[in-house]
C-alpha cells in the first residue's frame, strides 16, 4: 500500500503564494503518475494538475493554468504544487493522488488509486 501525506496549506491573502507538498511511502513512487485535486465546501472534487512519472509532462485545469506549477522529486518521494497569484476561488481542501496504472495523465478521480488526507488552503480577499 501507498500512503500519501500533504502539507503546506494555510491562510494567504489574494495574490499571495503557497507551496504544497505531498510525500509518499514505498519504493515505487517513481513509477506513478501523480495528481492534485481540490474540493471546496458544497462542490465536487475537481482536477487541478497532474505530472507524469518521469516529470517530463504535466497537465493543468484551465482555471489554474499559468498560476500553478506541479513538480516532483522522485528521490524524495515528493510531489509539489506551487500556487501563485492565489484567488479566493482557490480556497479548498487540496488532495494529492497517485495513479499506478494509467499510461496517460488522467484528469479523472476514478483513475487514481491512492489519496492523501488533504490540506486546507484558504485565500482571503
PDB file of C-alpha atoms in Angstrom:
ATOM      1  CA  UNK A   1       0.000   0.000   0.000  1.00  0.00           C
ATOM      2  CA  UNK A   2       0.974   3.615  -0.566  1.00  0.00           C
ATOM      3  CA  UNK A   3       0.389   6.338   1.987  1.00  0.00           C
ATOM      4  CA  UNK A   4       0.304   9.977   0.881  1.00  0.00           C
ATOM      5  CA  UNK A   5       0.644  12.891   3.285  1.00  0.00           C
ATOM      6  CA  UNK A   6       0.047  16.500   2.215  1.00  0.00           C
ATOM      7  CA  UNK A   7       1.465  19.568   3.903  1.00  0.00           C
ATOM      8  CA  UNK A   8       1.935  23.270   3.269  1.00  0.00           C
ATOM      9  CA  UNK A   9      -1.636  24.503   3.361  1.00  0.00           C
ATOM     10  CA  UNK A  10      -2.680  27.586   5.257  1.00  0.00           C
ATOM     11  CA  UNK A  11      -4.167  31.052   5.078  1.00  0.00           C
ATOM     12  CA  UNK A  12      -2.913  33.523   2.494  1.00  0.00           C
ATOM     13  CA  UNK A  13      -4.146  36.816   1.080  1.00  0.00           C
ATOM     14  CA  UNK A  14      -5.283  37.102  -2.513  1.00  0.00           C
ATOM     15  CA  UNK A  15      -2.300  37.481  -4.807  1.00  0.00           C
ATOM     16  CA  UNK A  16      -0.041  35.528  -2.497  1.00  0.00           C
ATOM     17  CA  UNK A  17       1.639  32.164  -2.904  1.00  0.00           C
ATOM     18  CA  UNK A  18       1.736  28.778  -1.236  1.00  0.00           C
ATOM     19  CA  UNK A  19       3.706  25.624  -1.932  1.00  0.00           C
ATOM     20  CA  UNK A  20       2.035  22.319  -1.153  1.00  0.00           C
ATOM     21  CA  UNK A  21       3.998  19.118  -0.660  1.00  0.00           C
ATOM     22  CA  UNK A  22       2.891  15.508  -0.799  1.00  0.00           C
ATOM     23  CA  UNK A  23       5.219  12.801   0.438  1.00  0.00           C
ATOM     24  CA  UNK A  24       4.610   9.137  -0.378  1.00  0.00           C
ATOM     25  CA  UNK A  25       5.658   5.962   1.324  1.00  0.00           C
ATOM     26  CA  UNK A  26       7.014   2.982  -0.577  1.00  0.00           C
ATOM     27  CA  UNK A  27       9.692   2.413  -3.177  1.00  0.00           C
ATOM     28  CA  UNK A  28       7.579   2.567  -6.332  1.00  0.00           C
ATOM     29  CA  UNK A  29       6.731   6.269  -6.229  1.00  0.00           C
ATOM     30  CA  UNK A  30       8.801   6.973  -9.323  1.00  0.00           C
ATOM     31  CA  UNK A  31       6.543   4.711 -11.410  1.00  0.00           C
ATOM     32  CA  UNK A  32       3.315   6.554 -10.545  1.00  0.00           C
ATOM     33  CA  UNK A  33       1.723   9.459 -12.309  1.00  0.00           C
ATOM     34  CA  UNK A  34       0.693  11.961  -9.644  1.00  0.00           C
ATOM     35  CA  UNK A  35      -2.165  14.402  -9.449  1.00  0.00           C
ATOM     36  CA  UNK A  36      -3.553  17.219  -7.356  1.00  0.00           C
ATOM     37  CA  UNK A  37      -7.288  17.660  -6.832  1.00  0.00           C
ATOM     38  CA  UNK A  38      -9.262  20.098  -4.726  1.00  0.00           C
ATOM     39  CA  UNK A  39     -12.697  20.274  -3.168  1.00  0.00           C
ATOM     40  CA  UNK A  40     -14.430  23.396  -1.905  1.00  0.00           C
ATOM     41  CA  UNK A  41     -17.380  23.267   0.524  1.00  0.00           C
ATOM     42  CA  UNK A  42     -20.548  22.243  -1.264  1.00  0.00           C
ATOM     43  CA  UNK A  43     -18.728  21.487  -4.511  1.00  0.00           C
ATOM     44  CA  UNK A  44     -17.494  18.343  -6.229  1.00  0.00           C
ATOM     45  CA  UNK A  45     -13.866  17.372  -6.223  1.00  0.00           C
ATOM     46  CA  UNK A  46     -12.107  18.815  -9.250  1.00  0.00           C
ATOM     47  CA  UNK A  47      -8.869  18.167 -11.067  1.00  0.00           C
ATOM     48  CA  UNK A  48      -6.071  20.682 -10.586  1.00  0.00           C
ATOM     49  CA  UNK A  49      -2.836  19.307 -12.050  1.00  0.00           C
ATOM     50  CA  UNK A  50      -1.014  16.089 -12.914  1.00  0.00           C
ATOM     51  CA  UNK A  51       2.554  15.063 -13.664  1.00  0.00           C
ATOM     52  CA  UNK A  52       3.973  12.034 -15.447  1.00  0.00           C
ATOM     53  CA  UNK A  53       6.089   9.514 -13.549  1.00  0.00           C
ATOM     54  CA  UNK A  54       9.208  10.881 -15.217  1.00  0.00           C
ATOM     55  CA  UNK A  55       8.269  14.500 -14.621  1.00  0.00           C
ATOM     56  CA  UNK A  56       8.531  15.023 -18.358  1.00  0.00           C
ATOM     57  CA  UNK A  57       4.968  16.158 -18.961  1.00  0.00           C
ATOM     58  CA  UNK A  58       2.314  17.980 -16.982  1.00  0.00           C
ATOM     59  CA  UNK A  59      -1.318  18.921 -17.288  1.00  0.00           C
ATOM     60  CA  UNK A  60      -3.419  21.629 -15.655  1.00  0.00           C
ATOM     61  CA  UNK A  61      -7.008  22.661 -15.259  1.00  0.00           C
ATOM     62  CA  UNK A  62      -7.771  25.811 -17.224  1.00  0.00           C
ATOM     63  CA  UNK A  63      -8.661  27.600 -14.004  1.00  0.00           C
ATOM     64  CA  UNK A  64      -5.105  27.314 -12.662  1.00  0.00           C
ATOM     65  CA  UNK A  65      -3.018  27.255 -15.833  1.00  0.00           C
ATOM     66  CA  UNK A  66      -0.308  29.880 -15.718  1.00  0.00           C
ATOM     67  CA  UNK A  67      -0.595  30.289 -11.946  1.00  0.00           C
ATOM     68  CA  UNK A  68       0.102  26.809 -10.546  1.00  0.00           C
ATOM     69  CA  UNK A  69       3.077  24.554 -11.220  1.00  0.00           C
ATOM     70  CA  UNK A  70       3.294  20.856 -10.403  1.00  0.00           C
ATOM     71  CA  UNK A  71       6.686  19.224  -9.953  1.00  0.00           C
ATOM     72  CA  UNK A  72       8.190  16.156  -8.332  1.00  0.00           C
ATOM     73  CA  UNK A  73      11.378  14.939  -6.729  1.00  0.00           C
ATOM     74  CA  UNK A  74      11.412  11.168  -7.024  1.00  0.00           C
ATOM     75  CA  UNK A  75      14.489  10.862  -4.835  1.00  0.00           C
ATOM     76  CA  UNK A  76      12.420  12.375  -2.018  1.00  0.00           C
ATOM     77  CA  UNK A  77       9.160  10.589  -2.912  1.00  0.00           C
ATOM     78  CA  UNK A  78       7.550  14.018  -3.043  1.00  0.00           C
ATOM     79  CA  UNK A  79       5.293  15.918  -5.417  1.00  0.00           C
ATOM     80  CA  UNK A  80       4.791  19.675  -5.130  1.00  0.00           C
ATOM     81  CA  UNK A  81       2.184  22.201  -6.140  1.00  0.00           C
ATOM     82  CA  UNK A  82       3.468  25.764  -6.345  1.00  0.00           C
ATOM     83  CA  UNK A  83       0.483  28.107  -6.253  1.00  0.00           C
ATOM     84  CA  UNK A  84       0.994  31.739  -7.250  1.00  0.00           C
ATOM     85  CA  UNK A  85      -1.410  34.636  -7.739  1.00  0.00           C
ATOM     86  CA  UNK A  86      -3.917  32.939  -5.484  1.00  0.00           C
ATOM     87  CA  UNK A  87      -7.566  33.899  -5.678  1.00  0.00           C
ATOM     88  CA  UNK A  88     -10.399  33.435  -3.164  1.00  0.00           C
ATOM     89  CA  UNK A  89     -11.889  30.872  -5.560  1.00  0.00           C
ATOM     90  CA  UNK A  90      -8.811  28.716  -4.945  1.00  0.00           C
ATOM     91  CA  UNK A  91      -9.994  28.125  -1.377  1.00  0.00           C
ATOM     92  CA  UNK A  92     -10.456  24.381  -0.939  1.00  0.00           C
ATOM     93  CA  UNK A  93      -9.046  21.248   0.584  1.00  0.00           C
ATOM     94  CA  UNK A  94      -6.244  20.084  -1.699  1.00  0.00           C
ATOM     95  CA  UNK A  95      -5.559  16.381  -2.151  1.00  0.00           C
ATOM     96  CA  UNK A  96      -2.664  14.601  -3.790  1.00  0.00           C
ATOM     97  CA  UNK A  97      -3.273  11.290  -5.501  1.00  0.00           C
ATOM     98  CA  UNK A  98      -1.267   8.524  -7.149  1.00  0.00           C
ATOM     99  CA  UNK A  99      -2.169   6.719 -10.381  1.00  0.00           C
ATOM    100  CA  UNK A 100      -0.354   3.408 -10.630  1.00  0.00           C
ATOM    101  CA  UNK A 101      -1.733   2.100 -13.913  1.00  0.00           C
ATOM    102  CA  UNK A 102      -2.653   4.813 -16.445  1.00  0.00           C
ATOM    103  CA  UNK A 103      -0.381   5.311 -19.438  1.00  0.00           C
ATOM    104  CA  UNK A 104      -1.562   8.923 -19.730  1.00  0.00           C
ATOM    105  CA  UNK A 105      -2.144  11.867 -17.411  1.00  0.00           C
ATOM    106  CA  UNK A 106      -5.678  11.318 -16.229  1.00  0.00           C
ATOM    107  CA  UNK A 107      -7.940  14.115 -15.012  1.00  0.00           C
ATOM    108  CA  UNK A 108     -10.460  11.674 -13.528  1.00  0.00           C
ATOM    109  CA  UNK A 109     -10.605  10.910  -9.823  1.00  0.00           C
ATOM    110  CA  UNK A 110     -11.536   7.279 -10.510  1.00  0.00           C
ATOM    111  CA  UNK A 111      -8.199   6.642 -12.225  1.00  0.00           C
ATOM    112  CA  UNK A 112      -6.228   7.414  -9.079  1.00  0.00           C
ATOM    113  CA  UNK A 113      -5.554   4.582  -6.656  1.00  0.00           C
ATOM    114  CA  UNK A 114      -4.145   6.278  -3.561  1.00  0.00           C
ATOM    115  CA  UNK A 115      -5.180   9.518  -1.876  1.00  0.00           C
ATOM    116  CA  UNK A 116      -3.873  11.742   0.864  1.00  0.00           C
ATOM    117  CA  UNK A 117      -5.969  13.187   3.669  1.00  0.00           C
ATOM    118  CA  UNK A 118      -5.895  16.694   2.245  1.00  0.00           C
ATOM    119  CA  UNK A 119      -4.573  20.073   3.329  1.00  0.00           C
ATOM    120  CA  UNK A 120      -6.686  23.207   3.702  1.00  0.00           C
ATOM    121  CA  UNK A 121      -5.900  26.251   1.580  1.00  0.00           C
ATOM    122  CA  UNK A 122      -7.777  29.438   2.411  1.00  0.00           C
ATOM    123  CA  UNK A 123      -7.349  32.586   0.322  1.00  0.00           C
ATOM    124  CA  UNK A 124      -8.728  35.780   1.794  1.00  0.00           C
ATOM    125  CA  UNK A 125      -9.718  38.891  -0.134  1.00  0.00           C
TER     126      UNK A 125
END
